[in-house]
Short mmCIF file of N, CA and C in Angstrom, two decimals:
data_model
loop_
_atom_site.label_atom_id
_atom_site.label_comp_id
_atom_site.label_asym_id
_atom_site.label_seq_id
_atom_site.Cartn_x
_atom_site.Cartn_y
_atom_site.Cartn_z
N UNK A 1 -47.48 38.13 -8.72
CA UNK A 1 -46.20 38.79 -8.80
C UNK A 1 -46.15 40.01 -7.89
N UNK A 2 -47.13 40.91 -8.03
CA UNK A 2 -47.11 42.13 -7.23
C UNK A 2 -47.28 41.83 -5.74
N UNK A 3 -48.11 40.85 -5.43
CA UNK A 3 -48.31 40.49 -4.02
C UNK A 3 -47.01 39.95 -3.42
N UNK A 4 -46.29 39.15 -4.18
CA UNK A 4 -45.02 38.61 -3.69
C UNK A 4 -43.98 39.71 -3.52
N UNK A 5 -43.96 40.68 -4.43
CA UNK A 5 -43.05 41.81 -4.29
C UNK A 5 -43.37 42.61 -3.03
N UNK A 6 -44.65 42.88 -2.82
CA UNK A 6 -45.07 43.65 -1.64
C UNK A 6 -44.74 42.89 -0.36
N UNK A 7 -44.99 41.59 -0.36
CA UNK A 7 -44.70 40.77 0.82
C UNK A 7 -43.19 40.77 1.09
N UNK A 8 -42.39 40.63 0.05
CA UNK A 8 -40.94 40.64 0.19
C UNK A 8 -40.46 41.98 0.76
N UNK A 9 -41.01 43.08 0.24
CA UNK A 9 -40.63 44.41 0.73
C UNK A 9 -41.02 44.58 2.20
N UNK A 10 -42.23 44.14 2.55
CA UNK A 10 -42.69 44.26 3.94
C UNK A 10 -41.84 43.40 4.87
N UNK A 11 -41.53 42.19 4.45
CA UNK A 11 -40.70 41.30 5.26
C UNK A 11 -39.31 41.89 5.46
N UNK A 12 -38.74 42.45 4.40
CA UNK A 12 -37.42 43.08 4.50
C UNK A 12 -37.44 44.22 5.51
N UNK A 13 -38.49 45.04 5.48
CA UNK A 13 -38.59 46.17 6.41
C UNK A 13 -38.77 45.67 7.85
N UNK A 14 -39.57 44.64 8.03
CA UNK A 14 -39.79 44.09 9.37
C UNK A 14 -38.51 43.50 9.96
N UNK A 15 -37.67 42.93 9.11
CA UNK A 15 -36.47 42.24 9.58
C UNK A 15 -35.21 43.10 9.50
N UNK A 16 -35.35 44.38 9.19
CA UNK A 16 -34.18 45.23 8.92
C UNK A 16 -33.19 45.31 10.08
N UNK A 17 -33.65 45.16 11.33
CA UNK A 17 -32.73 45.25 12.47
C UNK A 17 -32.32 43.88 13.00
N UNK A 18 -32.74 42.83 12.33
CA UNK A 18 -32.47 41.48 12.82
C UNK A 18 -31.20 40.87 12.23
N UNK A 19 -30.64 41.50 11.21
CA UNK A 19 -29.48 40.92 10.53
C UNK A 19 -29.87 39.93 9.45
N UNK A 20 -31.17 39.73 9.27
CA UNK A 20 -31.66 38.81 8.23
C UNK A 20 -31.94 39.62 6.97
N UNK A 21 -31.34 39.20 5.87
CA UNK A 21 -31.53 39.87 4.58
C UNK A 21 -32.67 39.18 3.81
N UNK A 22 -33.45 39.96 3.09
CA UNK A 22 -34.53 39.41 2.26
C UNK A 22 -34.30 39.84 0.82
N UNK A 23 -34.26 38.87 -0.06
CA UNK A 23 -34.11 39.13 -1.50
C UNK A 23 -35.22 38.40 -2.24
N UNK A 24 -35.65 38.98 -3.34
CA UNK A 24 -36.67 38.36 -4.18
C UNK A 24 -36.03 37.87 -5.47
N UNK A 25 -36.14 36.58 -5.74
CA UNK A 25 -35.64 36.00 -6.99
C UNK A 25 -36.80 36.04 -7.98
N UNK A 26 -36.57 36.68 -9.13
CA UNK A 26 -37.61 36.82 -10.16
C UNK A 26 -37.20 36.00 -11.39
N UNK A 27 -37.59 34.73 -11.43
CA UNK A 27 -37.06 33.84 -12.46
C UNK A 27 -37.53 34.13 -13.89
N UNK A 28 -38.79 34.41 -14.10
CA UNK A 28 -39.28 34.54 -15.47
C UNK A 28 -39.34 33.17 -16.12
N UNK A 29 -39.27 33.11 -17.45
CA UNK A 29 -39.39 31.81 -18.13
C UNK A 29 -38.12 30.96 -17.97
N UNK A 30 -38.28 29.86 -17.25
CA UNK A 30 -37.17 28.94 -16.98
C UNK A 30 -37.54 27.57 -17.56
N UNK A 31 -36.58 26.94 -18.19
CA UNK A 31 -36.79 25.64 -18.82
C UNK A 31 -36.97 24.56 -17.75
N UNK A 32 -38.17 24.05 -17.64
CA UNK A 32 -38.47 22.95 -16.73
C UNK A 32 -39.45 22.02 -17.43
N UNK A 33 -39.84 20.96 -16.77
CA UNK A 33 -40.85 20.05 -17.33
C UNK A 33 -42.26 20.50 -16.98
N UNK A 34 -42.40 21.58 -16.23
CA UNK A 34 -43.73 22.04 -15.81
C UNK A 34 -44.65 22.27 -17.00
N UNK A 35 -44.18 23.03 -17.99
CA UNK A 35 -45.02 23.33 -19.15
C UNK A 35 -45.39 22.07 -19.91
N UNK A 36 -44.43 21.16 -20.10
CA UNK A 36 -44.73 19.91 -20.79
C UNK A 36 -45.80 19.12 -20.05
N UNK A 37 -45.69 19.07 -18.72
CA UNK A 37 -46.67 18.33 -17.93
C UNK A 37 -48.06 18.96 -18.02
N UNK A 38 -48.13 20.28 -17.96
CA UNK A 38 -49.43 20.96 -18.08
C UNK A 38 -50.00 20.73 -19.47
N UNK A 39 -49.18 20.86 -20.49
CA UNK A 39 -49.66 20.69 -21.86
C UNK A 39 -50.14 19.26 -22.12
N UNK A 40 -49.56 18.27 -21.44
CA UNK A 40 -50.01 16.89 -21.60
C UNK A 40 -51.40 16.70 -21.01
N UNK A 41 -51.67 17.37 -19.89
CA UNK A 41 -52.97 17.19 -19.24
C UNK A 41 -54.03 18.13 -19.81
N UNK A 42 -53.61 19.21 -20.44
CA UNK A 42 -54.56 20.17 -21.02
C UNK A 42 -54.17 20.47 -22.46
N UNK A 43 -54.11 19.44 -23.28
CA UNK A 43 -53.61 19.62 -24.64
C UNK A 43 -54.47 20.55 -25.49
N UNK A 44 -55.73 20.76 -25.10
CA UNK A 44 -56.59 21.67 -25.86
C UNK A 44 -56.28 23.14 -25.57
N UNK A 45 -55.57 23.41 -24.48
CA UNK A 45 -55.21 24.78 -24.11
C UNK A 45 -53.74 24.84 -23.69
N UNK A 46 -52.81 24.81 -24.65
CA UNK A 46 -51.40 24.88 -24.26
C UNK A 46 -51.09 26.18 -23.52
N UNK A 47 -50.20 26.12 -22.53
CA UNK A 47 -49.91 27.29 -21.69
C UNK A 47 -49.00 28.30 -22.37
N UNK A 48 -48.29 27.91 -23.40
CA UNK A 48 -47.43 28.88 -24.08
C UNK A 48 -47.10 28.38 -25.47
N UNK A 49 -46.66 29.30 -26.30
CA UNK A 49 -46.17 28.95 -27.62
C UNK A 49 -44.69 28.61 -27.47
N UNK A 50 -44.32 27.35 -27.60
CA UNK A 50 -42.94 26.96 -27.33
C UNK A 50 -41.92 27.67 -28.21
N UNK A 51 -42.28 28.01 -29.44
CA UNK A 51 -41.33 28.68 -30.32
C UNK A 51 -40.95 30.06 -29.83
N UNK A 52 -41.94 30.82 -29.39
CA UNK A 52 -41.68 32.18 -28.89
C UNK A 52 -41.00 32.12 -27.52
N UNK A 53 -41.54 31.31 -26.64
CA UNK A 53 -41.02 31.24 -25.27
C UNK A 53 -39.57 30.76 -25.24
N UNK A 54 -39.22 29.85 -26.13
CA UNK A 54 -37.87 29.27 -26.11
C UNK A 54 -36.79 30.32 -26.31
N UNK A 55 -37.11 31.39 -27.02
CA UNK A 55 -36.11 32.44 -27.25
C UNK A 55 -35.74 33.19 -25.98
N UNK A 56 -36.64 33.19 -25.02
CA UNK A 56 -36.42 33.97 -23.80
C UNK A 56 -36.23 33.09 -22.57
N UNK A 57 -36.12 31.79 -22.76
CA UNK A 57 -36.06 30.84 -21.66
C UNK A 57 -34.61 30.48 -21.33
N UNK A 58 -34.33 30.42 -20.03
CA UNK A 58 -33.02 29.97 -19.56
C UNK A 58 -33.19 28.67 -18.79
N UNK A 59 -32.09 27.99 -18.56
CA UNK A 59 -32.12 26.77 -17.77
C UNK A 59 -32.16 27.07 -16.28
N UNK A 60 -32.49 26.08 -15.47
CA UNK A 60 -32.59 26.27 -14.02
C UNK A 60 -31.29 26.73 -13.38
N UNK A 61 -30.15 26.46 -14.02
CA UNK A 61 -28.87 26.88 -13.45
C UNK A 61 -28.78 28.41 -13.35
N UNK A 62 -29.51 29.13 -14.17
CA UNK A 62 -29.51 30.60 -14.09
C UNK A 62 -30.14 31.06 -12.77
N UNK A 63 -31.18 30.35 -12.34
CA UNK A 63 -31.81 30.67 -11.05
C UNK A 63 -30.88 30.30 -9.91
N UNK A 64 -30.25 29.15 -10.02
CA UNK A 64 -29.32 28.69 -8.98
C UNK A 64 -28.21 29.72 -8.76
N UNK A 65 -27.70 30.30 -9.83
CA UNK A 65 -26.64 31.30 -9.72
C UNK A 65 -27.11 32.53 -8.95
N UNK A 66 -28.34 32.97 -9.20
CA UNK A 66 -28.88 34.14 -8.47
C UNK A 66 -29.10 33.81 -7.00
N UNK A 67 -29.61 32.62 -6.73
CA UNK A 67 -29.83 32.19 -5.34
C UNK A 67 -28.49 32.10 -4.62
N UNK A 68 -27.49 31.53 -5.29
CA UNK A 68 -26.15 31.43 -4.70
C UNK A 68 -25.62 32.81 -4.33
N UNK A 69 -25.77 33.76 -5.22
CA UNK A 69 -25.30 35.12 -4.94
C UNK A 69 -26.05 35.72 -3.76
N UNK A 70 -27.36 35.54 -3.73
CA UNK A 70 -28.16 36.08 -2.62
C UNK A 70 -27.72 35.51 -1.28
N UNK A 71 -27.39 34.22 -1.25
CA UNK A 71 -26.99 33.58 0.00
C UNK A 71 -25.56 33.90 0.42
N UNK A 72 -24.68 34.12 -0.54
CA UNK A 72 -23.26 34.28 -0.20
C UNK A 72 -22.78 35.72 -0.16
N UNK A 73 -23.56 36.65 -0.65
CA UNK A 73 -23.13 38.05 -0.70
C UNK A 73 -23.28 38.72 0.66
N UNK A 74 -22.32 39.57 1.00
CA UNK A 74 -22.45 40.37 2.22
C UNK A 74 -23.57 41.40 2.08
N UNK A 75 -23.79 41.86 0.86
CA UNK A 75 -24.87 42.82 0.59
C UNK A 75 -25.69 42.30 -0.59
N UNK A 76 -26.59 41.35 -0.32
CA UNK A 76 -27.40 40.81 -1.42
C UNK A 76 -28.33 41.89 -1.99
N UNK A 77 -28.63 41.75 -3.26
CA UNK A 77 -29.54 42.67 -3.92
C UNK A 77 -30.95 42.48 -3.38
N UNK A 78 -31.78 43.51 -3.50
CA UNK A 78 -33.17 43.39 -3.07
C UNK A 78 -33.94 42.49 -4.02
N UNK A 79 -33.63 42.60 -5.30
CA UNK A 79 -34.30 41.80 -6.32
C UNK A 79 -33.25 41.23 -7.28
N UNK A 80 -33.52 40.00 -7.71
CA UNK A 80 -32.65 39.33 -8.67
C UNK A 80 -33.47 38.91 -9.89
N UNK A 81 -33.60 39.79 -10.89
CA UNK A 81 -34.23 39.33 -12.13
C UNK A 81 -33.29 38.34 -12.81
N UNK A 82 -33.84 37.27 -13.36
CA UNK A 82 -32.99 36.22 -13.92
C UNK A 82 -32.94 36.28 -15.44
N UNK A 83 -34.07 36.32 -16.10
CA UNK A 83 -34.11 36.25 -17.56
C UNK A 83 -34.23 37.63 -18.19
N UNK A 84 -34.07 37.67 -19.49
CA UNK A 84 -34.25 38.92 -20.23
C UNK A 84 -35.63 39.51 -19.96
N UNK A 85 -36.63 38.66 -19.89
CA UNK A 85 -38.00 39.12 -19.65
C UNK A 85 -38.10 39.83 -18.30
N UNK A 86 -37.56 39.25 -17.25
CA UNK A 86 -37.67 39.88 -15.93
C UNK A 86 -36.81 41.12 -15.83
N UNK A 87 -35.68 41.16 -16.52
CA UNK A 87 -34.87 42.38 -16.56
C UNK A 87 -35.64 43.50 -17.27
N UNK A 88 -36.29 43.16 -18.39
CA UNK A 88 -37.04 44.16 -19.15
C UNK A 88 -38.22 44.69 -18.34
N UNK A 89 -38.94 43.81 -17.67
CA UNK A 89 -40.08 44.25 -16.86
C UNK A 89 -39.61 45.15 -15.73
N UNK A 90 -38.51 44.80 -15.09
CA UNK A 90 -37.97 45.64 -14.01
C UNK A 90 -37.61 47.03 -14.52
N UNK A 91 -37.00 47.10 -15.70
CA UNK A 91 -36.64 48.39 -16.27
C UNK A 91 -37.89 49.19 -16.63
N UNK A 92 -38.86 48.54 -17.24
CA UNK A 92 -40.09 49.24 -17.61
C UNK A 92 -40.84 49.76 -16.39
N UNK A 93 -40.81 49.01 -15.29
CA UNK A 93 -41.47 49.47 -14.05
C UNK A 93 -40.86 50.76 -13.55
N UNK A 94 -39.56 50.91 -13.74
CA UNK A 94 -38.90 52.14 -13.29
C UNK A 94 -39.19 53.31 -14.22
N UNK A 95 -39.42 53.03 -15.50
CA UNK A 95 -39.56 54.09 -16.49
C UNK A 95 -41.00 54.52 -16.77
N UNK A 96 -41.93 53.59 -16.67
CA UNK A 96 -43.31 53.87 -17.09
C UNK A 96 -44.24 54.08 -15.90
N UNK A 97 -45.30 54.86 -16.11
CA UNK A 97 -46.33 54.99 -15.07
C UNK A 97 -47.04 53.65 -14.85
N UNK A 98 -47.62 53.49 -13.69
CA UNK A 98 -48.28 52.22 -13.32
C UNK A 98 -49.37 51.84 -14.31
N UNK A 99 -50.15 52.79 -14.77
CA UNK A 99 -51.24 52.47 -15.71
C UNK A 99 -50.69 51.93 -17.04
N UNK A 100 -49.58 52.46 -17.49
CA UNK A 100 -48.96 51.96 -18.72
C UNK A 100 -48.48 50.52 -18.52
N UNK A 101 -47.90 50.24 -17.36
CA UNK A 101 -47.46 48.87 -17.07
C UNK A 101 -48.65 47.92 -17.01
N UNK A 102 -49.75 48.39 -16.42
CA UNK A 102 -50.96 47.56 -16.37
C UNK A 102 -51.40 47.16 -17.77
N UNK A 103 -51.38 48.11 -18.69
CA UNK A 103 -51.80 47.81 -20.07
C UNK A 103 -50.84 46.83 -20.74
N UNK A 104 -49.55 47.00 -20.50
CA UNK A 104 -48.57 46.10 -21.11
C UNK A 104 -48.75 44.68 -20.58
N UNK A 105 -48.91 44.55 -19.29
CA UNK A 105 -48.98 43.22 -18.68
C UNK A 105 -50.34 42.55 -18.87
N UNK A 106 -51.41 43.33 -18.72
CA UNK A 106 -52.75 42.74 -18.74
C UNK A 106 -53.51 43.02 -20.03
N UNK A 107 -52.93 43.77 -20.94
CA UNK A 107 -53.57 44.04 -22.23
C UNK A 107 -54.58 45.14 -22.24
#
């Protein structure tokens, strides 16, 4: 996640005079078959608790809407958090020191 953010920021700075806009789409938990497929092949280690994750999961159309906005806007946002989880993380990053965020994310 952090590497992709840094790469996106660097790419945006490199392209600032080219007329090319760079935006980062931050999907968070999106309803796909990925988790089901992983859980079928690794049933002894499920990747998530479906009951908890389902409360914060959106469908793929939520990502499509953010991508559409990024492509069609005259002034696209630098970052597009999609789900409640990614909105919350973005807000916490602005409010908390880096070490506090490290503890929240990595335990």
